[in-house]
PDB file of C-alpha atoms in Angstrom:
ATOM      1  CA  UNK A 518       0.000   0.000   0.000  1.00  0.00           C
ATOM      2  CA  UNK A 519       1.463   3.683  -1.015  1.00  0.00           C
ATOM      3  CA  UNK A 520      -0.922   6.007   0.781  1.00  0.00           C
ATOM      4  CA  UNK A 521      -1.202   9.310   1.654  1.00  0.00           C
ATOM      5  CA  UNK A 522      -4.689  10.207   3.140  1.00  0.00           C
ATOM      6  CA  UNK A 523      -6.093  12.672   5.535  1.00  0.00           C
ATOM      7  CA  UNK A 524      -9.217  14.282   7.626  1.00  0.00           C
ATOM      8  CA  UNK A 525     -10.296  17.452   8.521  1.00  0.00           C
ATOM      9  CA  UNK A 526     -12.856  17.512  11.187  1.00  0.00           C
ATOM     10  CA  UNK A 527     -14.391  21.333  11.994  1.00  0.00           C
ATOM     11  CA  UNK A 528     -14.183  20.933  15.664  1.00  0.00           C
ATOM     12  CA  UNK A 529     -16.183  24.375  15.993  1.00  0.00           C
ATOM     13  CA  UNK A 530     -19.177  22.878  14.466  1.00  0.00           C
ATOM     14  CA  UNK A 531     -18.389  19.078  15.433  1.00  0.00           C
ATOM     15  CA  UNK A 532     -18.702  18.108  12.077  1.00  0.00           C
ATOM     16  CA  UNK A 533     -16.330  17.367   9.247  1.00  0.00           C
ATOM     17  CA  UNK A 534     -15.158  19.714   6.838  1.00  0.00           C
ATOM     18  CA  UNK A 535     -16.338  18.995   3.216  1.00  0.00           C
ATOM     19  CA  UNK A 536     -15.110  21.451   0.407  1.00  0.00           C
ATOM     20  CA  UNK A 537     -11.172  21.957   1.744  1.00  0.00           C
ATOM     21  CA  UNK A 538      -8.735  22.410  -0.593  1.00  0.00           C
ATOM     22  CA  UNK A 539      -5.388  20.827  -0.291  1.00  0.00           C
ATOM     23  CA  UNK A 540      -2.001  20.523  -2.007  1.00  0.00           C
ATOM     24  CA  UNK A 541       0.354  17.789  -1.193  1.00  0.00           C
ATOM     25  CA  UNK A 542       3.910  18.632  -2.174  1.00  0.00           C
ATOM     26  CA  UNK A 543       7.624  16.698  -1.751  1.00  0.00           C
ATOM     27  CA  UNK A 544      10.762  18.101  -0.586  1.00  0.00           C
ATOM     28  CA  UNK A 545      13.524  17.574  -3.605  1.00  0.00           C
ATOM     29  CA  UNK A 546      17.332  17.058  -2.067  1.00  0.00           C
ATOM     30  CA  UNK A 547      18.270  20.271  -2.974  1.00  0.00           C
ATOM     31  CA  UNK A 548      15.738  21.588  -0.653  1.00  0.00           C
ATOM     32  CA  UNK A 549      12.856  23.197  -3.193  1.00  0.00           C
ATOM     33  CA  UNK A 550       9.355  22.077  -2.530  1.00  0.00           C
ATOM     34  CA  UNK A 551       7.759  20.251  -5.776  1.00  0.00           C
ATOM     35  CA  UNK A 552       3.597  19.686  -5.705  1.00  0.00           C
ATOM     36  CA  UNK A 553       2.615  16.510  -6.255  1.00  0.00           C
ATOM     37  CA  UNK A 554      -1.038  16.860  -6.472  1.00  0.00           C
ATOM     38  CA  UNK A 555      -3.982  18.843  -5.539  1.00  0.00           C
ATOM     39  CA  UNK A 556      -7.543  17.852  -3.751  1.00  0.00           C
ATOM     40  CA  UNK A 557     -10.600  19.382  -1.880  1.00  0.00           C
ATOM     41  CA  UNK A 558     -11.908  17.136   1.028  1.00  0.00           C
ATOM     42  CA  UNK A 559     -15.232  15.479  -0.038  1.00  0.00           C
ATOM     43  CA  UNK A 560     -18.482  15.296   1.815  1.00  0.00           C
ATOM     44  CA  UNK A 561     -17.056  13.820   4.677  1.00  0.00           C
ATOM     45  CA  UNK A 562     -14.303  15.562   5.186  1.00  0.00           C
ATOM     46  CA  UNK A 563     -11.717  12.906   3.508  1.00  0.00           C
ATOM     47  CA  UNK A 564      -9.144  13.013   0.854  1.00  0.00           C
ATOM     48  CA  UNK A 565      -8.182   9.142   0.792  1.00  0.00           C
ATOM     49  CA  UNK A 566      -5.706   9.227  -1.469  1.00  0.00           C
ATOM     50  CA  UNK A 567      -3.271  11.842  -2.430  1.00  0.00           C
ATOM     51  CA  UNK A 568      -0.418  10.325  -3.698  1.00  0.00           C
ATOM     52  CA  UNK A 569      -0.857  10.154  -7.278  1.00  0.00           C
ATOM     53  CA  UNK A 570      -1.214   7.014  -9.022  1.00  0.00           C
ATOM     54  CA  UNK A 571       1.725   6.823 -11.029  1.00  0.00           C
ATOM     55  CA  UNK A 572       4.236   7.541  -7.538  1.00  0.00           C
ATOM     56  CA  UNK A 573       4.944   5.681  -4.821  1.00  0.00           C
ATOM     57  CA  UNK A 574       6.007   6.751  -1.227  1.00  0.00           C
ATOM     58  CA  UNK A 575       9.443   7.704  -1.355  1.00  0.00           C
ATOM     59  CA  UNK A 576      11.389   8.173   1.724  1.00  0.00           C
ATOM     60  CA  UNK A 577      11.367  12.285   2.005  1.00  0.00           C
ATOM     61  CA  UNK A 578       9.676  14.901   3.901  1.00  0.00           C
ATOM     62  CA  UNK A 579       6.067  15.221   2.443  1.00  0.00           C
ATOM     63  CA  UNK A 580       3.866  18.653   2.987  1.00  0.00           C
ATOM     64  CA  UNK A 581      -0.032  18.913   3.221  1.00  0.00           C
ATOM     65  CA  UNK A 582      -1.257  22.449   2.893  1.00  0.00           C
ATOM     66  CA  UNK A 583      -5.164  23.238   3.605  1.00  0.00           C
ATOM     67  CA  UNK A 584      -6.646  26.243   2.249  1.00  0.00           C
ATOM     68  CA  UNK A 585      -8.386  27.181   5.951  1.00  0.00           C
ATOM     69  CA  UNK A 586      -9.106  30.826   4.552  1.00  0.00           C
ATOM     70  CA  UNK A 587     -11.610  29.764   1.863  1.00  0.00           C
ATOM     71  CA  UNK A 588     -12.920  26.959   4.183  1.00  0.00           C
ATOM     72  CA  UNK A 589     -13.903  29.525   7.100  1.00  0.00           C
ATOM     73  CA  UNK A 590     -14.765  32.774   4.789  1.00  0.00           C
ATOM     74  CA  UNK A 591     -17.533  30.211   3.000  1.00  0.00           C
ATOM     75  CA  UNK A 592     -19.253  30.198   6.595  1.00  0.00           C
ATOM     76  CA  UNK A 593     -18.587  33.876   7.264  1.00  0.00           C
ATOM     77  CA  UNK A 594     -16.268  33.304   9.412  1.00  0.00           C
ATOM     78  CA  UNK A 595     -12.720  34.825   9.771  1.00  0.00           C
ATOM     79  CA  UNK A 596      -9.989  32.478  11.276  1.00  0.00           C
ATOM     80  CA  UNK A 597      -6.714  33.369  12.539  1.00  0.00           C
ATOM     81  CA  UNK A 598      -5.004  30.671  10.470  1.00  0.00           C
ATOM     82  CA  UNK A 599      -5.260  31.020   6.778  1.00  0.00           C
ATOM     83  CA  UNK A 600      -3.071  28.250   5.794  1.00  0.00           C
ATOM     84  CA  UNK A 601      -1.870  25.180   7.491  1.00  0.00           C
ATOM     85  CA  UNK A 602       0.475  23.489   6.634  1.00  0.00           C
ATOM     86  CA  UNK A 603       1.226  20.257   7.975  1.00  0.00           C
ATOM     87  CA  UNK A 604       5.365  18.738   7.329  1.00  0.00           C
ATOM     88  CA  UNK A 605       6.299  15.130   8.220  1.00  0.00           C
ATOM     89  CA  UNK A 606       8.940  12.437   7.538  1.00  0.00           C
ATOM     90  CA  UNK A 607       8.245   9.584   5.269  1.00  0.00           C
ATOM     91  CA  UNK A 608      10.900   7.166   6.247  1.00  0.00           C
ATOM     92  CA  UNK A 609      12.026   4.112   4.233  1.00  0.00           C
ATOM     93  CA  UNK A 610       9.707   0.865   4.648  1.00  0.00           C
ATOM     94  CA  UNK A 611       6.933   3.076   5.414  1.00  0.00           C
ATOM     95  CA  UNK A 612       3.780   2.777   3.354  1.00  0.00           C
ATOM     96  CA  UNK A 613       0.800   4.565   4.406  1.00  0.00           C
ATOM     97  CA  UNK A 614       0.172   7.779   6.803  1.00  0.00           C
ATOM     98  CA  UNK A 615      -3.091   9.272   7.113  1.00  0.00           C
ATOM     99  CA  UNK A 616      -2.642  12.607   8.747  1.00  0.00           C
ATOM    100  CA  UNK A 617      -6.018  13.882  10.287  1.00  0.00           C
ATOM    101  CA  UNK A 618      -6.723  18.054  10.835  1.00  0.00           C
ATOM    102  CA  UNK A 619      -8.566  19.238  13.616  1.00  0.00           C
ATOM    103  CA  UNK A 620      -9.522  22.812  13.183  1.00  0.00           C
ATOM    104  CA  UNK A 621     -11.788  25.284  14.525  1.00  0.00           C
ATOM    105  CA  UNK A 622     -11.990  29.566  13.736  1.00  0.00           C
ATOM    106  CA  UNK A 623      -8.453  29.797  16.208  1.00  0.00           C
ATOM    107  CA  UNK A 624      -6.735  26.757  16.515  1.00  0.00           C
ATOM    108  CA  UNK A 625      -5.802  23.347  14.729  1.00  0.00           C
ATOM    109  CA  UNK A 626      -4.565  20.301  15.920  1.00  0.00           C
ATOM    110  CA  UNK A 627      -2.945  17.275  14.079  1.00  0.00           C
ATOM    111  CA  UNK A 628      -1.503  13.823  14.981  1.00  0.00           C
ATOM    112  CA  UNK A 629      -0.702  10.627  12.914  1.00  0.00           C
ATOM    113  CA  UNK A 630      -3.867   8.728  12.069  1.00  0.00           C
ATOM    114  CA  UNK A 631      -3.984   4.911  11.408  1.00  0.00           C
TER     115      UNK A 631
END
């Protein structure tokens, strides 16, 4: 399995968040951030696979950024966080991280999902 998947729950509402865009990139060796594919959460709140196809998971630092801005200002709501971005270490062997988002108007949490 060579997955890269993720939640966002809306803690504020205790609901998920549908509608999220999303952008998972990889960190090159020379240090300059390359996007590997693009996503907006679906009904539920889940994007279950955004590694693309054709790739596999590569050792490497992998980045998840969620548009929070567009999320919240859809609700009328104004957040403190526009963007969060979410960093974390693929190591070698390793073949599947789901990486969950809590978030509410002022605050986001995250943790390692199985």
């Amino acid at each position: 399995m060579n997955r890269i998947s993720t939640h966002v729950l809306d803690t504020a509402r205790g609901k998920p968040a549908p509608a999220v865009m999303l952008r998972l990139d990889f960190r090159e060796p020379h240090g300059a951030w390359r996007q590997l594919s693009s996503a907006q959460t679906d009904t539920d709140g889940r994007c279950l696979q955004l590694l693309p196809e054709d790739k596999s998971l590569a050792e490497g630092f992998y980045r998840i950024t969620f548009d929070t801005a567009d999320y919240f200002g859809s609700q009328g709501v104004r957040g403190l966080y526009p963007v969060v971005e979410i960093t974390f270490h693929a190591r070698s062997g390793e073949s599947h991280f789901h990486i969950p988002l809590l978030i509410s108007p002022n605050g986001y949490t995250t943790y390692r999902g199985s």
